[in-house]
Short mmCIF file of C-alpha atoms in Angstrom, two decimals:
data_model
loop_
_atom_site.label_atom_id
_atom_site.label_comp_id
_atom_site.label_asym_id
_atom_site.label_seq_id
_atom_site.Cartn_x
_atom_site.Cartn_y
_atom_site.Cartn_z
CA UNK K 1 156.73 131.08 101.96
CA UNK K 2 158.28 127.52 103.24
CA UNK K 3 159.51 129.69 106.27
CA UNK K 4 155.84 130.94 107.16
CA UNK K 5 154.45 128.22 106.78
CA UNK K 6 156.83 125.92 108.67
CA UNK K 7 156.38 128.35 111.34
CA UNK K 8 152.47 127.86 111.44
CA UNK K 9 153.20 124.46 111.15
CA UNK K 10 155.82 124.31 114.34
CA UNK K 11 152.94 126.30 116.59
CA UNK K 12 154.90 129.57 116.32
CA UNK K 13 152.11 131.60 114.30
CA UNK K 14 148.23 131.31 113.99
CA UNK K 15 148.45 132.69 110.42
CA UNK K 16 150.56 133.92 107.81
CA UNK K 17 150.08 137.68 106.28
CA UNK K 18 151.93 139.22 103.81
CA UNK K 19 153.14 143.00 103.54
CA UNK K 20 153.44 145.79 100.57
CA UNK K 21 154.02 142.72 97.66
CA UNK K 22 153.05 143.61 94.23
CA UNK K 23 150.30 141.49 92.50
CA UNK K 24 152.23 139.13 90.75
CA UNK K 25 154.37 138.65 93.65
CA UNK K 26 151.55 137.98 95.69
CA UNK K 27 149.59 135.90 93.64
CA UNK K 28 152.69 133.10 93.26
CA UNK K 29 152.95 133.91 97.56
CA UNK K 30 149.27 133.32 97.32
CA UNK K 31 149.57 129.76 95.15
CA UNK K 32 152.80 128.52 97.35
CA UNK K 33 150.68 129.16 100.60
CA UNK K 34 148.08 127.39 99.16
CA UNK K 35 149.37 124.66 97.87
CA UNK K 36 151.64 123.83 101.32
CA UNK K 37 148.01 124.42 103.02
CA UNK K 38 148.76 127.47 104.93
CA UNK K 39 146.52 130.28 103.19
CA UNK K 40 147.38 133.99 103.24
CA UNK K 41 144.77 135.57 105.32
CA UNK K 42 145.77 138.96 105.41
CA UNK K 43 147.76 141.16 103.20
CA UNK K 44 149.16 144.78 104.90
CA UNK K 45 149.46 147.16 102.13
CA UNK K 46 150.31 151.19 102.62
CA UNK K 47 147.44 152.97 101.05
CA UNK K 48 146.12 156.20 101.28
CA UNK K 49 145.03 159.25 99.67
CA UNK K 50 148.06 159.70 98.43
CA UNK K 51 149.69 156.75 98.14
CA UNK K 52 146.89 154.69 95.75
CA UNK K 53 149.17 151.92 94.25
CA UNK K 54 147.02 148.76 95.17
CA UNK K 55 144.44 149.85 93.21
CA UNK K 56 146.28 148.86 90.28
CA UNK K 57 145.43 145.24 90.66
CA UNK K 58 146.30 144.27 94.11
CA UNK K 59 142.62 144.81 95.33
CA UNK K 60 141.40 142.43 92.61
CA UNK K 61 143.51 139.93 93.28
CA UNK K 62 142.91 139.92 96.86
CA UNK K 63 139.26 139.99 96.69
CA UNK K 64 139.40 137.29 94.31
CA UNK K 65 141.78 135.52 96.47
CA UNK K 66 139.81 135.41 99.56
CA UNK K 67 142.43 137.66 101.42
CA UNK K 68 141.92 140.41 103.82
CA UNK K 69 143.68 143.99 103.89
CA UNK K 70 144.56 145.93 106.65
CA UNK K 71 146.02 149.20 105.60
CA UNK K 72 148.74 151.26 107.43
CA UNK K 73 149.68 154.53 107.21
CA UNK K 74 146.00 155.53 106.25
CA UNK K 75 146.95 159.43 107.30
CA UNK K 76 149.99 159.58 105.10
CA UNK K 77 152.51 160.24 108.09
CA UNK K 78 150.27 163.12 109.29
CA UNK K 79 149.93 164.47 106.35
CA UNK K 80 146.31 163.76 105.74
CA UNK K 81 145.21 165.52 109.43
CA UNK K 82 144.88 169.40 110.08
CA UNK K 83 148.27 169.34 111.37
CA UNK K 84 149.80 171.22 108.33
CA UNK K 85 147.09 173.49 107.24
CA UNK K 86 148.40 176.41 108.56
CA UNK K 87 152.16 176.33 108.45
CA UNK K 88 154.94 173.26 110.06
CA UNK K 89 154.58 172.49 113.68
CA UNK K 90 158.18 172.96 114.70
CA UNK K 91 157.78 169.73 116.91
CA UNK K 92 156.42 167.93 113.80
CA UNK K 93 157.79 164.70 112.11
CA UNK K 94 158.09 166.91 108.70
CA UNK K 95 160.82 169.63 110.23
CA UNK K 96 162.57 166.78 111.73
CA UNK K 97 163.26 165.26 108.46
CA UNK K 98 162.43 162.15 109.51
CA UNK K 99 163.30 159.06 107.09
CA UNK K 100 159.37 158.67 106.75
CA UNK K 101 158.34 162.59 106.05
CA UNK K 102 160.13 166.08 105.32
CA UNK K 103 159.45 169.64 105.22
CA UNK K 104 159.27 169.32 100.81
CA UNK K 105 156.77 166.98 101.11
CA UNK K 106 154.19 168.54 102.58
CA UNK K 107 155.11 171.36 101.08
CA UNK K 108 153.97 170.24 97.90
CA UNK K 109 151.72 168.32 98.98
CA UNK K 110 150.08 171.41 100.83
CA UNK K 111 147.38 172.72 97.97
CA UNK K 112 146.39 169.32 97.58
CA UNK K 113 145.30 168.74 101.74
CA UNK K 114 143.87 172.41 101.97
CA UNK K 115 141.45 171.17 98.99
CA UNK K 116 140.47 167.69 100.87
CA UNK K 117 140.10 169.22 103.94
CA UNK K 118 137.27 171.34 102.56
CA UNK K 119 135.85 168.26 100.96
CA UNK K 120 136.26 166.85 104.70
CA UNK K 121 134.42 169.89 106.51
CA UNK K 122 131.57 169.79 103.81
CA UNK K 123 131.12 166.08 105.16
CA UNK K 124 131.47 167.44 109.30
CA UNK K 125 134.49 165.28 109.16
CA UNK K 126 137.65 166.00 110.07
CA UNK K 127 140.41 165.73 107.20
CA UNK K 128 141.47 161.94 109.37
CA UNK K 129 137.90 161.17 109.60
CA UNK K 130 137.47 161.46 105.99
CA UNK K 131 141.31 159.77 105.19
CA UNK K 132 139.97 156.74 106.87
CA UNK K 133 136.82 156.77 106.09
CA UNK K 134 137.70 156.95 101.99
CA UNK K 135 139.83 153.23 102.44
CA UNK K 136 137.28 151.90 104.80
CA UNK K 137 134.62 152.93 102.03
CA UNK K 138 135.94 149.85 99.88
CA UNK K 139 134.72 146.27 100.83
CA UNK K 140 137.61 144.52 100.31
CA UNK K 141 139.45 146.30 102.84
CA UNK K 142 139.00 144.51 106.38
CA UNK K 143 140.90 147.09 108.38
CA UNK K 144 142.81 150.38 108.84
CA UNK K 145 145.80 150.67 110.72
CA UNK K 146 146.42 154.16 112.86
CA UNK K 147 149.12 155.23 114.18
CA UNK K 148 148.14 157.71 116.57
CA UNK K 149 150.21 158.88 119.93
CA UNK K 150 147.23 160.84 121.69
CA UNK K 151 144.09 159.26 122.91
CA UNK K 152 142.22 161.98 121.51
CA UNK K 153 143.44 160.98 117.97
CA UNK K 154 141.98 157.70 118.69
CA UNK K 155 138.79 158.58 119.41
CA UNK K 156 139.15 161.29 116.34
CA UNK K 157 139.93 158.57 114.18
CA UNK K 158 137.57 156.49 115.43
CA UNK K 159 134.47 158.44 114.53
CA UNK K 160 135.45 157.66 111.18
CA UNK K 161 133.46 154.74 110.84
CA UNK K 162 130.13 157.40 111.17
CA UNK K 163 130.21 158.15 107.76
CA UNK K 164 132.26 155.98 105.41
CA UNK K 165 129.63 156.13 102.34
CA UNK K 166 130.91 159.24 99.71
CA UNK K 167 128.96 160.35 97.00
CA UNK K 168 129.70 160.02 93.23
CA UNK K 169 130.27 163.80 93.50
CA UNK K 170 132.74 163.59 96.84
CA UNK K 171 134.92 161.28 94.90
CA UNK K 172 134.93 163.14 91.97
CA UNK K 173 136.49 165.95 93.63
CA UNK K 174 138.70 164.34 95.82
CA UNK K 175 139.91 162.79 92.12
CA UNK K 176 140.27 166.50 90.88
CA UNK K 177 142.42 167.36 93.82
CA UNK K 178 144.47 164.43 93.96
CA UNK K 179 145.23 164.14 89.92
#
């Protein structure tokens, strides 16, 4: 924390963030940053459908802290797009068993995409559209992350931000699906 903020100090960095830390962890990087006078503005957790772990207290703490999130990997490496629905691209990341994503993991992940993407089509979204659209549904996220390599999964992903409100119902069943 003396390193970031000696670095906003020196005229090397605007701000400091923070990335992926626990609670605890980032509530004492919180308090150091504080006290040297060089808040934490933004924190950049992974979260996703799948991958829920800063609900468990992170959220809290950064809403109570005054710090922004800006979430990457909202689409789970793919997995959370049409891509896999009907089989493995043999270009895709997953047969490539790639450090990030492999041919198991979607496999079992499989059942549980085919169910949100019907959640997703009863909502005309597309399964993305509805990813991002279920972190950017909570206020103290500032921001999502994509990482898309086509412009036309930009502008996909984009249209997100159409319909971001989900009814008690919708999250029920994306609960179901994802339990």
């Amino acid at each position: 924390m003396g390193a970031l903020d000696l670095m906003v100090r020196q005229g090397k960095a605007l701000y400091v963030g923070l990335s992926n830390y626990q609670p605890k962890e980032a509530k004492k990087a919180f308090k150091i940053l504080n006290d040297l006078g060089t808040p934490c503005l933004i924190h950049q957790p992974n979260y996703n459908l799948f991958n829920r772990w800063i609900e468990d207290g992170l959220l809290d703490l950064l809403g109570d802290s005054g710090v922004g999130a800006i979430c990457f990997s909202p689409l789970a490496q793919g997995m959370l797009t049409a891509k896999y629905i009907t089989g493995l691209p043999k270009d895709s990341r997953a047969v490539k068993d790639s450090p990030f994503l492999n041919t198991s993991q979607v496999l079992e992940m499989l059942p549980k995409i085919k169910g949100l993407n019907e959640i997703a089509k009863n909502r005309n979204q597309t399964l993305a559209q509805m990813a991002i659209s279920w972190i950017l549904k909570e206020d103290r996220i500032t921001s999502v992350l994509i990482g898309a390599s086509k412009t036309s999964q930009i502008l996909d992903s984009v249209k997100a931000i159409e319909n971001i409100v989900f009814s008690k119902e919708e999250l029920a069943n994306i609960n179901v699906i994802l339990e």
